[in-house]
Coordinates of C-alpha atoms and ligand atoms in Angstrom, one line a residue:
M1 CA 106.0 64.2 106.1
R2 CA 108.1 67.1 104.9
T3 CA 111.9 66.8 105.4
K4 CA 113.3 70.0 107.0
I5 CA 115.8 72.0 105.3
V6 CA 118.4 74.2 106.7
A7 CA 119.9 76.5 104.0
G8 CA 122.9 78.9 104.6
N9 CA 123.0 82.1 102.6
W10 CA 126.6 83.4 102.9
K11 CA 125.9 86.5 100.9
M12 CA 129.0 88.5 99.9
N13 CA 131.2 87.3 102.8
M14 CA 134.5 85.5 103.3
K15 CA 137.7 85.1 101.4
W16 CA 138.4 81.6 99.9
V17 CA 140.8 80.6 102.6
D18 CA 138.0 81.0 105.3
A19 CA 135.2 79.8 102.9
K20 CA 137.1 76.5 102.4
S21 CA 137.6 75.9 106.1
L22 CA 133.9 76.5 106.8
L23 CA 132.8 74.2 104.0
L24 CA 135.4 71.4 105.2
G25 CA 133.8 71.9 108.8
I26 CA 130.2 71.6 107.6
N27 CA 131.0 68.7 105.5
Q28 CA 132.5 67.0 108.5
Y29 CA 129.8 67.8 110.7
V30 CA 127.0 66.4 108.4
N31 CA 129.0 63.2 107.7
T32 CA 129.7 62.5 111.5
H33 CA 126.2 63.5 112.9
K34 CA 124.1 62.4 109.8
P35 CA 121.3 64.9 110.6
N36 CA 117.7 64.0 109.8
C37 CA 117.2 67.1 107.5
E38 CA 118.5 68.5 104.3
V39 CA 121.5 70.9 104.4
I40 CA 122.1 73.4 101.7
V41 CA 125.0 75.9 101.5
C42 CA 124.7 79.1 99.3
P43 CA 128.3 80.5 99.0
P44 CA 129.4 83.2 96.6
Y45 CA 129.5 82.3 92.9
P46 CA 133.2 81.8 92.4
Y47 CA 133.2 79.1 95.3
L48 CA 130.3 77.0 93.8
D49 CA 132.5 74.6 91.9
N50 CA 134.9 73.8 94.7
A51 CA 131.9 73.6 97.1
T52 CA 130.2 70.9 95.1
E53 CA 133.5 68.9 95.3
I54 CA 134.3 69.5 99.0
L55 CA 130.7 68.8 100.1
S56 CA 130.6 65.3 98.5
G57 CA 126.9 65.2 97.9
K58 CA 125.7 65.2 101.6
V59 CA 125.2 68.8 101.6
Q60 CA 123.8 70.4 98.5
V61 CA 125.0 73.5 97.0
G62 CA 122.8 76.6 96.1
S63 CA 123.5 79.9 94.2
Q64 CA 122.3 83.1 95.8
N65 CA 120.8 84.5 92.7
I66 CA 120.2 83.2 89.0
S67 CA 119.6 85.1 85.7
E68 CA 116.2 85.2 84.2
Y69 CA 117.9 85.1 80.7
E70 CA 118.8 81.8 79.1
K71 CA 122.2 82.7 77.7
G72 CA 124.0 85.3 75.5
A73 CA 125.0 88.9 75.9
Y74 CA 124.2 89.6 79.6
T75 CA 127.5 90.7 81.0
G76 CA 128.0 89.8 84.6
E77 CA 125.0 87.5 84.8
I78 CA 125.1 83.8 85.7
S79 CA 122.5 81.5 83.8
A80 CA 120.7 78.4 85.1
E81 CA 122.5 76.4 82.4
I82 CA 125.9 77.4 83.8
L83 CA 124.9 76.7 87.3
N84 CA 123.5 73.4 86.4
S85 CA 126.7 72.3 84.7
F86 CA 128.3 72.9 88.1
D87 CA 126.0 70.5 90.0
V88 CA 124.3 73.5 91.8
S89 CA 120.9 72.0 93.0
Y90 CA 119.2 75.1 94.3
A91 CA 119.1 78.9 93.6
I92 CA 117.8 81.5 96.0
V93 CA 115.4 83.8 94.1
G94 CA 114.0 87.2 95.1
H95 CA 115.9 87.7 98.3
S96 CA 114.8 90.9 99.9
E97 CA 118.4 92.4 99.3
R98 CA 117.8 91.6 95.5
R99 CA 114.4 93.2 95.5
S100 CA 115.4 96.4 97.6
I101 CA 119.0 97.1 96.5
F102 CA 119.0 95.7 92.9
K103 CA 115.3 96.6 92.4
E104 CA 114.2 93.2 91.2
S105 CA 110.4 93.1 90.3
N106 CA 107.9 90.5 91.2
E107 CA 107.6 89.7 87.4
Q108 CA 111.4 89.5 86.9
I109 CA 111.5 86.9 89.8
G110 CA 108.9 84.9 88.3
E111 CA 111.0 84.8 85.1
K112 CA 114.1 83.6 87.1
V113 CA 112.0 80.8 88.7
K114 CA 110.8 79.8 85.4
T115 CA 114.3 79.7 83.8
A116 CA 115.8 77.8 86.8
I117 CA 113.2 75.1 86.8
K118 CA 113.4 74.7 83.0
N119 CA 117.3 73.9 83.6
N120 CA 116.6 71.5 86.5
I121 CA 117.5 73.8 89.4
N122 CA 115.0 74.0 92.3
T123 CA 114.2 77.4 93.7
I124 CA 114.2 78.9 97.2
I125 CA 111.7 81.6 96.6
C126 CA 112.0 84.4 99.2
C127 CA 109.1 86.7 100.1
G128 CA 108.4 89.0 103.0
E129 CA 107.1 92.4 104.0
T130 CA 108.8 95.4 105.3
L131 CA 108.1 96.8 108.8
E132 CA 105.9 99.6 107.4
E133 CA 103.8 96.9 105.3
R134 CA 103.3 94.9 108.5
Q135 CA 102.4 97.9 110.6
S136 CA 99.8 99.0 108.1
D137 CA 98.4 95.5 108.1
N138 CA 99.4 94.8 104.6
H139 CA 101.9 91.9 105.2
K140 CA 99.5 89.1 103.9
K141 CA 98.6 91.1 100.9
I142 CA 102.4 91.7 99.9
V143 CA 103.4 88.2 100.5
K144 CA 100.5 87.0 98.4
E145 CA 101.4 89.3 95.3
Q146 CA 105.2 88.3 95.8
L147 CA 104.3 84.6 95.6
E148 CA 101.5 84.8 93.0
A149 CA 104.0 86.4 90.6
A150 CA 107.0 84.1 91.5
L151 CA 104.8 80.9 90.9
A152 CA 103.0 82.3 87.9
D153 CA 104.6 79.6 85.6
V154 CA 105.2 76.8 88.2
S155 CA 103.2 73.8 87.2
D156 CA 101.6 71.1 89.6
K157 CA 104.6 68.8 88.4
D158 CA 107.2 71.0 89.8
I159 CA 105.8 72.8 92.8
A160 CA 106.6 70.1 95.3
N161 CA 110.3 70.7 94.5
Q162 CA 110.3 74.3 95.1
V163 CA 111.0 75.7 98.6
I164 CA 109.5 79.1 99.9
A165 CA 111.3 81.2 102.4
Y166 CA 109.3 83.7 104.5
E167 CA 111.7 86.4 105.4
P168 CA 110.1 89.4 107.0
V169 CA 112.6 92.2 106.0
W170 CA 112.6 93.7 109.5
A171 CA 113.9 90.5 110.9
I172 CA 116.9 90.1 108.4
G173 CA 120.2 90.9 109.7
T174 CA 118.7 93.0 112.6
G175 CA 118.7 90.6 115.5
E176 CA 115.0 91.0 115.6
T177 CA 113.0 87.7 114.9
A178 CA 109.3 87.2 114.1
S179 CA 107.8 85.5 117.1
P180 CA 107.3 81.7 116.4
A181 CA 103.4 82.6 116.4
Q182 CA 103.8 85.4 114.0
A183 CA 106.0 83.1 111.6
Q184 CA 103.5 80.1 112.0
E185 CA 100.6 82.5 111.0
M186 CA 102.3 83.5 107.9
H187 CA 103.5 80.1 107.0
Q188 CA 100.0 78.6 107.3
F189 CA 98.5 81.6 105.3
I190 CA 101.1 80.8 102.6
R191 CA 100.3 77.0 102.6
R192 CA 96.6 77.0 103.2
E193 CA 95.5 80.1 101.1
I194 CA 98.1 81.0 98.6
L195 CA 99.5 77.5 97.6
E196 CA 96.3 75.7 98.3
S197 CA 94.3 77.9 95.9
K198 CA 96.5 77.2 93.1
Y199 CA 97.7 73.6 93.6
G200 CA 95.1 72.0 96.0
N201 CA 95.4 70.6 99.4
D202 CA 97.8 67.6 98.8
L203 CA 100.5 69.5 96.7
S204 CA 100.4 72.3 99.1
D205 CA 101.3 69.8 102.0
K206 CA 104.5 68.9 100.2
V207 CA 106.1 72.2 99.8
R208 CA 108.7 73.2 102.3
I209 CA 108.2 76.7 103.8
L210 CA 111.4 78.1 105.6
Y211 CA 111.6 80.9 107.9
G212 CA 114.4 83.4 107.6
G213 CA 115.4 86.4 109.7
S214 CA 117.9 86.3 112.6
V215 CA 117.5 82.6 113.2
K216 CA 120.3 81.5 115.6
P217 CA 120.8 78.5 117.9
G218 CA 118.8 80.2 120.7
N219 CA 115.6 80.4 118.7
A220 CA 115.9 77.7 116.0
E221 CA 114.1 74.9 117.9
E222 CA 111.2 76.8 118.8
L223 CA 110.6 78.2 115.4
F224 CA 111.2 74.8 113.7
S225 CA 108.6 73.0 116.1
K226 CA 105.9 75.0 114.5
P227 CA 103.7 72.8 112.1
D228 CA 104.1 74.8 109.0
I229 CA 107.9 75.8 109.5
D230 CA 109.9 73.4 107.6
G231 CA 113.4 74.8 108.6
G232 CA 115.3 77.8 108.0
L233 CA 117.1 80.2 105.7
I234 CA 120.0 81.3 107.7
G235 CA 122.2 84.5 107.0
G236 CA 124.6 85.6 109.7
A237 CA 124.6 82.4 111.8
S238 CA 125.5 80.3 108.6
L239 CA 129.0 82.0 108.7
K240 CA 129.8 80.4 112.0
E241 CA 130.4 76.7 112.0
D242 CA 129.3 76.1 115.5
D243 CA 126.1 78.1 115.1
F244 CA 125.1 76.7 111.7
A245 CA 125.7 73.1 113.2
S246 CA 123.5 73.9 116.2
I247 CA 120.7 75.1 113.9
I248 CA 121.1 71.9 111.8
N249 CA 120.9 69.9 115.1
A250 CA 117.5 71.8 115.9
A251 CA 116.1 71.0 112.6
S252 CA 116.9 67.4 112.9
R253 CA 115.7 67.2 116.3
T254 CA 112.2 68.7 115.5
Q255 CA 111.9 66.5 112.3
Ligands
PEP301 C1 119.0 86.2 105.1 O1 119.8 87.0 104.5 O2 118.4 85.4 104.3 C2 118.9 86.1 106.4 C3 117.9 85.4 106.9 O3 119.7 86.7 107.1 P1 119.9 86.7 108.8 O4 119.7 85.2 109.2 O5 121.4 87.3 109.2 O6 118.8 87.5 109.4

């Protein structure tokens, strides 16, 4: 059985005073309710060190990005080795905002995944189509291309520790959510066709595939009840303690 994951992507939000209070609140919620799922928080880079201390191990800490380079003269970049030295367990790689605003290519994302794994950081690999790509019936082709490039150097040994997040671009931050049936269809395609053709049936069954795109307390349970949806990558709702707690609770109930 796959343990569900709820991961919060804070993006470029919150001053430290508010971030600290949210971290303390999440920590208290998780320690009190002991949910039956994994919880990951991905705050901005400067908060990672404090986050690993405040969250005392029950909630894992992830970064929102990672450099594809190992070390050296790459001003402004943060390497996997640096993140690992702060007990960061996960890195979000290939978020649609990184792809569209910062022009990250499929190949670059593959390099980031490779470097992260080499330095013992597990990846949350994002994929997803634009509205235009869905309307022209190219959504599966696009997701396949994105994932094949991202997983190009991921071996059988490492795949089960990586997490995939299907995030249709048209659903991110828009209030628009893929229907549970639409999300399940894509998750099943990712597991049974993309992962299975490379890693076989048993390993594909072990990979957690999260849904992301306007997940909120009111729709989380229905989405997480689908057989191939193993939790969520949460943007906006991860900034509100009560909403995030309620989504964690939905993942725990549907485990
Ligand atoms: C995201 O940015 O990964 C995301 C899913 O955002 P939101 O939940 O706000 O749509």
